[in-house]
PDB file of C-alpha atoms and ligand atoms in Angstrom:
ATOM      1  CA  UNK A   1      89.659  94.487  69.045  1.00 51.00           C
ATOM      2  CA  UNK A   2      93.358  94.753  68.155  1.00 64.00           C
ATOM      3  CA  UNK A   3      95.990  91.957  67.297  1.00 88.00           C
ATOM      4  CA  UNK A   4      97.033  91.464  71.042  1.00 95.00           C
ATOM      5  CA  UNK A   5      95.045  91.562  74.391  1.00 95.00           C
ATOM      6  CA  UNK A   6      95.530  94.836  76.735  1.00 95.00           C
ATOM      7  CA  UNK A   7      97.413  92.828  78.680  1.00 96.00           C
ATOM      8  CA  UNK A   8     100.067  91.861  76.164  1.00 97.00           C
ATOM      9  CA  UNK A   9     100.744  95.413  75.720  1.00 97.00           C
ATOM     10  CA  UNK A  10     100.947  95.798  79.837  1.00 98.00           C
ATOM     11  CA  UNK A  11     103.027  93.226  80.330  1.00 98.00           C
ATOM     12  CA  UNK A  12     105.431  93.886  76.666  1.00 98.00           C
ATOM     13  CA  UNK A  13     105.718  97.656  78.766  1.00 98.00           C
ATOM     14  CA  UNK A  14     107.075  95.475  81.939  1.00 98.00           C
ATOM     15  CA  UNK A  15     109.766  93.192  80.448  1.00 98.00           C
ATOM     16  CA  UNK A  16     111.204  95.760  78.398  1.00 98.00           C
ATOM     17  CA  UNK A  17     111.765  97.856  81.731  1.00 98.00           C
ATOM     18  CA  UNK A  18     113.265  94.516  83.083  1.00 98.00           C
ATOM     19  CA  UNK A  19     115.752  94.225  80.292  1.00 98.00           C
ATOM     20  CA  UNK A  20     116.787  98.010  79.826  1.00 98.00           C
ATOM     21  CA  UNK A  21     117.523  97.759  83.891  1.00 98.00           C
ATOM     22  CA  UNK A  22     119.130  94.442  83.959  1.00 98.00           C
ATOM     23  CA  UNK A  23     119.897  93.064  80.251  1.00 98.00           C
ATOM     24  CA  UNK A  24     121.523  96.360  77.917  1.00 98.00           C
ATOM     25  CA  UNK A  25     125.396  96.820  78.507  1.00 97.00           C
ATOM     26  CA  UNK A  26     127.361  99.146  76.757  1.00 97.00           C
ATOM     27  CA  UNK A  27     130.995  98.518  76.458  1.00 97.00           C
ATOM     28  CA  UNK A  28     133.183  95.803  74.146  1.00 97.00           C
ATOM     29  CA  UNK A  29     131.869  92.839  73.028  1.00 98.00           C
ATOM     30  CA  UNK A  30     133.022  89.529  71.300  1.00 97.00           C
ATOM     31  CA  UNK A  31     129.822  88.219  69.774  1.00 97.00           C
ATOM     32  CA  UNK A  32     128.546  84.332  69.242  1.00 95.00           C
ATOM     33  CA  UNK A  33     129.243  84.785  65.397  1.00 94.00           C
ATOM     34  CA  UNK A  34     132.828  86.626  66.203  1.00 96.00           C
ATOM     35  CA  UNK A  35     131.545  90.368  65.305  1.00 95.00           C
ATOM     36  CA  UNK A  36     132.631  93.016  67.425  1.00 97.00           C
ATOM     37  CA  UNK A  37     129.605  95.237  69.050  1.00 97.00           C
ATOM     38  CA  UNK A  38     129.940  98.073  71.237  1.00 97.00           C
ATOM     39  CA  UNK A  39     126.708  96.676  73.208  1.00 97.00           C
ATOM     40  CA  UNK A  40     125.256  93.862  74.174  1.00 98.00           C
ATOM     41  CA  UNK A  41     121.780  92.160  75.899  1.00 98.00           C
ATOM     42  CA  UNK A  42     121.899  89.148  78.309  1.00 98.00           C
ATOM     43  CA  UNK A  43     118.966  88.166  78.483  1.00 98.00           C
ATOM     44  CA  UNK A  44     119.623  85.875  80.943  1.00 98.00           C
ATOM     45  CA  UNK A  45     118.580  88.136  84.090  1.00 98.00           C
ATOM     46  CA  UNK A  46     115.800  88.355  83.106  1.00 98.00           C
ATOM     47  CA  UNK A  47     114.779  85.179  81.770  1.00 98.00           C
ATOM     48  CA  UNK A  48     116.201  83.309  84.922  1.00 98.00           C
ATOM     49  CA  UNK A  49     114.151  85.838  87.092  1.00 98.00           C
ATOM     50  CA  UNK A  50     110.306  84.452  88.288  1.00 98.00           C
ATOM     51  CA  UNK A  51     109.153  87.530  87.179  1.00 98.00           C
ATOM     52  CA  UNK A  52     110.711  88.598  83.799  1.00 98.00           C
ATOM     53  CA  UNK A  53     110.680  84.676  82.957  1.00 98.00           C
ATOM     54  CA  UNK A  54     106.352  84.554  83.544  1.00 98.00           C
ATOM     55  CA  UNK A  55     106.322  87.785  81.189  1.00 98.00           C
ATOM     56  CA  UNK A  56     108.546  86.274  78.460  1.00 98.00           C
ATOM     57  CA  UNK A  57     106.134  83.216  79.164  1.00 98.00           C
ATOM     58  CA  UNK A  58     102.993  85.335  78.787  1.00 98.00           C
ATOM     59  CA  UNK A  59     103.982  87.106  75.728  1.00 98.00           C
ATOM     60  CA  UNK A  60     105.192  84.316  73.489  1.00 98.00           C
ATOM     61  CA  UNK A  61     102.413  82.208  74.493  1.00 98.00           C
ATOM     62  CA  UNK A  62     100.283  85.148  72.514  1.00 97.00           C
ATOM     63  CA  UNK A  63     102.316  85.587  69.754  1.00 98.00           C
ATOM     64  CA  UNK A  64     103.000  82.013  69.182  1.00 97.00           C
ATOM     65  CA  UNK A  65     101.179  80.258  66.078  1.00 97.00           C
ATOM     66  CA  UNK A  66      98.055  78.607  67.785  1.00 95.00           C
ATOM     67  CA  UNK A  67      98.575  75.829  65.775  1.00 96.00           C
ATOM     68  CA  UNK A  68     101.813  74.637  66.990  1.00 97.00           C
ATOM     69  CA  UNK A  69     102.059  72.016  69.315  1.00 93.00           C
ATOM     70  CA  UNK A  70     105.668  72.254  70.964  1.00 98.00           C
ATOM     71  CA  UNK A  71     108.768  75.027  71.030  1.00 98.00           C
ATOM     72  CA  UNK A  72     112.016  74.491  71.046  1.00 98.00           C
ATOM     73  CA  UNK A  73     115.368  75.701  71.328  1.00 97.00           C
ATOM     74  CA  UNK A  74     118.823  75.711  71.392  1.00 97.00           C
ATOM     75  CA  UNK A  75     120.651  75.401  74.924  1.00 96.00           C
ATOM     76  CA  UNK A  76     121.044  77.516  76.952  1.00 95.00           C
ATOM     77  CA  UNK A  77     119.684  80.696  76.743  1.00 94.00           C
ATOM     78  CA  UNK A  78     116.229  79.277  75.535  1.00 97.00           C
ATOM     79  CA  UNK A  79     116.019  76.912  78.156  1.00 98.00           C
ATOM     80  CA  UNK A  80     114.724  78.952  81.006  1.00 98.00           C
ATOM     81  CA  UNK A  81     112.328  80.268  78.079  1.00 98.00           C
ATOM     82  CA  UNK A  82     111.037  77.046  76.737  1.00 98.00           C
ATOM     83  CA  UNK A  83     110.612  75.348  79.787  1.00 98.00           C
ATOM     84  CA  UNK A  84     108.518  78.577  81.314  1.00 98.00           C
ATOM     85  CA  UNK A  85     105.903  78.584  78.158  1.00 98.00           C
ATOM     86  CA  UNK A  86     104.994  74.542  78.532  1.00 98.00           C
ATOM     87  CA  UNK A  87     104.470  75.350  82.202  1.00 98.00           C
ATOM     88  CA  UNK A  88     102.226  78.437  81.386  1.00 97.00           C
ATOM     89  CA  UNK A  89     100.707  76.487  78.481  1.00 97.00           C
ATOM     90  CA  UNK A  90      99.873  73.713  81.015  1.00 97.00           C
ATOM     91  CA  UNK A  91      98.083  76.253  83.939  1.00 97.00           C
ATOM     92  CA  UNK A  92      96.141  77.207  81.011  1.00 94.00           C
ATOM     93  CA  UNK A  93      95.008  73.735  80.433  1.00 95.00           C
ATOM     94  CA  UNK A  94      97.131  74.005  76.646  1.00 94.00           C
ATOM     95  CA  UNK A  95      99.159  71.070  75.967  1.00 93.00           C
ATOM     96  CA  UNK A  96     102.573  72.102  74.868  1.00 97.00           C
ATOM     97  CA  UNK A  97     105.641  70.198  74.669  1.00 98.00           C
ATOM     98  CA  UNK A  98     109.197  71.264  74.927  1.00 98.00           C
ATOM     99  CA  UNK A  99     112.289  70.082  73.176  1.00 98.00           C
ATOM    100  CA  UNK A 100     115.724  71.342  73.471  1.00 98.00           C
ATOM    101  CA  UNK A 101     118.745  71.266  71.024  1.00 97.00           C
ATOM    102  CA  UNK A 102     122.186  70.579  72.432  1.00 95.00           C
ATOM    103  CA  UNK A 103     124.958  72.647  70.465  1.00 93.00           C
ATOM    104  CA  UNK A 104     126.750  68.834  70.923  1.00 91.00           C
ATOM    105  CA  UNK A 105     125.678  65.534  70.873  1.00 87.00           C
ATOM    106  CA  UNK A 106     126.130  63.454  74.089  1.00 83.00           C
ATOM    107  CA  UNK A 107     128.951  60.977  73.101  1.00 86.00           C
ATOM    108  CA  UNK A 108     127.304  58.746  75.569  1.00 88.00           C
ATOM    109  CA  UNK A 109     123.850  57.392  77.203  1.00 88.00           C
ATOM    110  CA  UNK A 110     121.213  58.209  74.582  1.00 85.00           C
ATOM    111  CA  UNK A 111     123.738  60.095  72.295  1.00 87.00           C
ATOM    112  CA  UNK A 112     120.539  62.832  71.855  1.00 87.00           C
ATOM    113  CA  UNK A 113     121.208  65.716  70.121  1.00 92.00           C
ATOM    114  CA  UNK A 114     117.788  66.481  70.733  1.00 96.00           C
ATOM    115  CA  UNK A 115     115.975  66.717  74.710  1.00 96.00           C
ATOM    116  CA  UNK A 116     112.404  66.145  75.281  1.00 97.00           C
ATOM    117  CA  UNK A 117     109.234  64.342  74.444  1.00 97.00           C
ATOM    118  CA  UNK A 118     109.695  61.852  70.745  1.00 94.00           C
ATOM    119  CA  UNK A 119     106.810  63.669  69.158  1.00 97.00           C
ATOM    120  CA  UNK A 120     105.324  62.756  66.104  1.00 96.00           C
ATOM    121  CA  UNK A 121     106.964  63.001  62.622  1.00 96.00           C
ATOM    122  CA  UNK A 122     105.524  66.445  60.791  1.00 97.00           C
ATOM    123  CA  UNK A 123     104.543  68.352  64.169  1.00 98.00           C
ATOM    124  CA  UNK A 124     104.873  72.115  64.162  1.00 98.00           C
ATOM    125  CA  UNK A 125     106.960  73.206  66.294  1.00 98.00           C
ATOM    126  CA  UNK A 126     107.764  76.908  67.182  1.00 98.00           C
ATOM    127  CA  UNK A 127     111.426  77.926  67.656  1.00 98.00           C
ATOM    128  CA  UNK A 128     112.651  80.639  70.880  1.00 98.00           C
ATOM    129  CA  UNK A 129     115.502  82.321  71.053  1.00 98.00           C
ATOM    130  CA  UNK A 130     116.346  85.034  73.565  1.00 98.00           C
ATOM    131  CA  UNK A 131     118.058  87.168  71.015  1.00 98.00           C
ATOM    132  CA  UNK A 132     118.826  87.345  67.487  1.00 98.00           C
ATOM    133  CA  UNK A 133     122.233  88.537  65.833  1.00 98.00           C
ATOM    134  CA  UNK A 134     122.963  86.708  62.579  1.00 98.00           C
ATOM    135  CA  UNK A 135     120.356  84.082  63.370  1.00 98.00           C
ATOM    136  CA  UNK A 136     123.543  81.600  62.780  1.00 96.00           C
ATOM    137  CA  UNK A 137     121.986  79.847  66.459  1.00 96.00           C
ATOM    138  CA  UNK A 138     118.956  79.765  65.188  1.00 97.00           C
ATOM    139  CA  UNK A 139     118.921  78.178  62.448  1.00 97.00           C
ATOM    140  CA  UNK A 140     121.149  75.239  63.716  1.00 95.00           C
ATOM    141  CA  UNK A 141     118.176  74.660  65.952  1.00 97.00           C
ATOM    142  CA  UNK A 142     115.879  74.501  62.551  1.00 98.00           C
ATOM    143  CA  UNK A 143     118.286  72.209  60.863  1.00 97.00           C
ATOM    144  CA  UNK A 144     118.918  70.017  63.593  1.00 96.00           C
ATOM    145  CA  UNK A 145     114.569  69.786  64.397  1.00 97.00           C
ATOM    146  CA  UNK A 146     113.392  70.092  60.246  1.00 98.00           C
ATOM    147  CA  UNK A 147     116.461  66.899  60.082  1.00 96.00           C
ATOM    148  CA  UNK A 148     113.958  64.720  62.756  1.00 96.00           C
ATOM    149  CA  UNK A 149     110.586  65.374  60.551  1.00 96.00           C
ATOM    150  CA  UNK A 150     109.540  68.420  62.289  1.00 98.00           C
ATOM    151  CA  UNK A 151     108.039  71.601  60.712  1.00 98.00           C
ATOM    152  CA  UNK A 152     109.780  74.979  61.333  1.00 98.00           C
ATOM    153  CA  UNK A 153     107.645  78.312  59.844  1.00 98.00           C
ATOM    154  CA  UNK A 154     108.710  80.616  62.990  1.00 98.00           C
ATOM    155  CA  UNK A 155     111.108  81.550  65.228  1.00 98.00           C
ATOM    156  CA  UNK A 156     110.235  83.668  68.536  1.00 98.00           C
ATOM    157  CA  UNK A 157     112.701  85.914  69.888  1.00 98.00           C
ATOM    158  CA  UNK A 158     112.827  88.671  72.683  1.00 98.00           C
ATOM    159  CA  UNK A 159     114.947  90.928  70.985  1.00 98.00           C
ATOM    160  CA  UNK A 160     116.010  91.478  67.242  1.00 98.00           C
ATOM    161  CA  UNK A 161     119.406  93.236  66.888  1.00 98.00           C
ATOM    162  CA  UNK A 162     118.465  93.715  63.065  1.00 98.00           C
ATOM    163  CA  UNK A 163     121.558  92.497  61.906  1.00 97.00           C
ATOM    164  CA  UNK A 164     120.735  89.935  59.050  1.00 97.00           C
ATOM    165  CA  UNK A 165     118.286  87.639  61.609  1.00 98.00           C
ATOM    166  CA  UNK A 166     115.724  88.251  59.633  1.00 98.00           C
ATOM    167  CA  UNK A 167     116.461  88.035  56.266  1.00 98.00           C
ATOM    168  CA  UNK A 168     118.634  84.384  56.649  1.00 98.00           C
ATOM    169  CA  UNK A 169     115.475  83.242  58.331  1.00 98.00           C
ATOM    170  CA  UNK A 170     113.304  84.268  55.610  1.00 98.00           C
ATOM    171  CA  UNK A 171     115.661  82.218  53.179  1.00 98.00           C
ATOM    172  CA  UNK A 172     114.609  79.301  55.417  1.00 98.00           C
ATOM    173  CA  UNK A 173     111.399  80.034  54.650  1.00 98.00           C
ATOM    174  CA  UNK A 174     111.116  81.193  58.210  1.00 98.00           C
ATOM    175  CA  UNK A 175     109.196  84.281  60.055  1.00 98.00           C
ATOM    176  CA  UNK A 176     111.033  86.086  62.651  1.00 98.00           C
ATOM    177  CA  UNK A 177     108.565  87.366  65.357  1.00 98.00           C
ATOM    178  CA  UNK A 178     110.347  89.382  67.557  1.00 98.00           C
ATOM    179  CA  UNK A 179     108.960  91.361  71.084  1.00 98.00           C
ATOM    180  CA  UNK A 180     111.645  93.926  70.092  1.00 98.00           C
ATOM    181  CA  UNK A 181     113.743  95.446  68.039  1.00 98.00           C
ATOM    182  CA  UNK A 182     117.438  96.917  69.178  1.00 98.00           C
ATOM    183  CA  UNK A 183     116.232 100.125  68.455  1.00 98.00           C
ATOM    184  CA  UNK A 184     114.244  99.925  71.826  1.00 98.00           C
ATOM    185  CA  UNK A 185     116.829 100.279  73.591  1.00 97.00           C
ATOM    186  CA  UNK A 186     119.626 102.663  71.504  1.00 94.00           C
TER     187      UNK A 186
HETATM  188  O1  PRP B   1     121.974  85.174  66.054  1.00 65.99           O
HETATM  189  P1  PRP B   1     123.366  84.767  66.434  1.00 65.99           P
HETATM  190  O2  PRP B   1     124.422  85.514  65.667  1.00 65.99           O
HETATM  191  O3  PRP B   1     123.564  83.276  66.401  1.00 65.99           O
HETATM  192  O4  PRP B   1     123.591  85.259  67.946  1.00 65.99           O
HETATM  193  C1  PRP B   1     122.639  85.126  68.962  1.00 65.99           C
HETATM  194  C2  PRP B   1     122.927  83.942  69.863  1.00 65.99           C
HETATM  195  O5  PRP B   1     124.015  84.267  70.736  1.00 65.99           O
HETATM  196  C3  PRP B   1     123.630  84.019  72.089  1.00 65.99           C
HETATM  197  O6  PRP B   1     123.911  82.733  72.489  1.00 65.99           O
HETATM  198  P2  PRP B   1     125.372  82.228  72.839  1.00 65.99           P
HETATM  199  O7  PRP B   1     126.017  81.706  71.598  1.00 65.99           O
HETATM  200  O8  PRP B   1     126.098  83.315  73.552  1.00 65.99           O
HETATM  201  O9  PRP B   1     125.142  80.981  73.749  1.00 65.99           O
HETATM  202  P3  PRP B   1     124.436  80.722  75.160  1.00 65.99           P
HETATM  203  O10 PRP B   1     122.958  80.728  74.917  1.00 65.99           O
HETATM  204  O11 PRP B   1     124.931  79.377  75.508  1.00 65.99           O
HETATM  205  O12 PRP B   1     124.853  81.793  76.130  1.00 65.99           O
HETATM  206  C4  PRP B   1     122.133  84.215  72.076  1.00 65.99           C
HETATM  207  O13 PRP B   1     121.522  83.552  73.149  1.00 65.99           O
HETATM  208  C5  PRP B   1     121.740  83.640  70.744  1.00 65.99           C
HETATM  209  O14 PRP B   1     121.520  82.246  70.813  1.00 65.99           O
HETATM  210  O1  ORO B   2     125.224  88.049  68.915  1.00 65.99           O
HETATM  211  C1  ORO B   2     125.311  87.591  70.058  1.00 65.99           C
HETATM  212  O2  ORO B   2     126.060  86.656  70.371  1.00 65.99           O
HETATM  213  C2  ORO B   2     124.520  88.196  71.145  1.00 65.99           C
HETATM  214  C3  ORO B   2     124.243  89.529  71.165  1.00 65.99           C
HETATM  215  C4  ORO B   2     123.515  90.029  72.231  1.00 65.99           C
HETATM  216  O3  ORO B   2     123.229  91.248  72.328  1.00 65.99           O
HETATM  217  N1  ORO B   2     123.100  89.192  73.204  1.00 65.99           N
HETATM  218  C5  ORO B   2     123.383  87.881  73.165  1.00 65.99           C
HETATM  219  O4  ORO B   2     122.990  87.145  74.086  1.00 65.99           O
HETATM  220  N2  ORO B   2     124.083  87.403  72.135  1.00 65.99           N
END
């Protein structure tokens, strides 16, 4: 038997289909870390679609390390994404728990800088992004969670642009598992 089911495969075939049709622009773009690109991919289309959002869903639930017990992300564009794996996890009787990271803490109410269930101190928690540039994003989420007693080791992410994700992760002594690769779509 291979790594993945015949299913992951099915479905990986779907969602890139999905983001080649409504995700992959060409034209001028500013990016999050300030480069310039002549292309970009938002996700969000796809992600914020039933469809595309139960495939993401499906495939990170896979490729997710079995042994950790919430994901996480920072707002926005893993929100649709976290929230859709604890809801899979859950129809497949998994308990999962989500947490979100706000890019600013609330000046007010709970002053959280962190959304969702207090879980214990030393839980492993998987990280999603929707796409990875610099992994600058990224690894504020890490900081932020590895700063309230979690444990970081990998960081899920729909597409890698291969443009120095990877290797600042791995300095964070962090694995980047990615669906794909920018290539898939050039
Ligand atoms: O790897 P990086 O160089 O950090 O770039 C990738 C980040 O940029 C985008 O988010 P954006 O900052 O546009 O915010 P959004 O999710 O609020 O749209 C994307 O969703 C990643 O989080
Ligand atoms: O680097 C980014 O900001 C970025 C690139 C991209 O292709 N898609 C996206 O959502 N963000």
């Amino acid at each position: 038997m291979g790594k993945f089911s015949d299913k992951y495969y099915l479905n990986k075939a779907k969602l890139l289909k999905q983001l080649i049709e409504k995700s992959y622009k060409k034209g001028n773009f500013t990016l999050s870390s300030g480069k310039k690109s002549s292309h970009y991919l938002n996700c969000k289309p796809v992600s914020l679609n039933g469809e595309g959002l139960n495939l993401i869903s499906d495939l990170f639930l896979e490729l997710k390390d079995s042994r950790s017990k919430a994901v996480a992300g920072l707002t926005l564009g893993a929100d649709p994404i976290v929230s859709g794996l604890i809801v899979k996890a859950a129809s497949q009787g998994l308990g999962l728990n989500g947490l979100i990271i706000r890019k600013e803490i609330k000046q007010y109410g709970t002053k959280a800088g962190i959304e969702g269930p207090n879980l214990e101190e030393g839980t492993l928690v998987t990280v999603l992004e929707d796409v990875v540039t610099t992994a600058g994003s990224v690894i504020k989420a890490i900081k932020k969670l590895r700063e309230n007693n979690y444990v970081v080791e990998e960081v899920l992410s729909i597409v890698d642009r291969q443009e120095g994700g990877l290797e600042a992760l791995e300095d964070e002594n962090v694995k980047l598992k990615s669906l794909f690769t920018i290539k898939d779509f050039l």
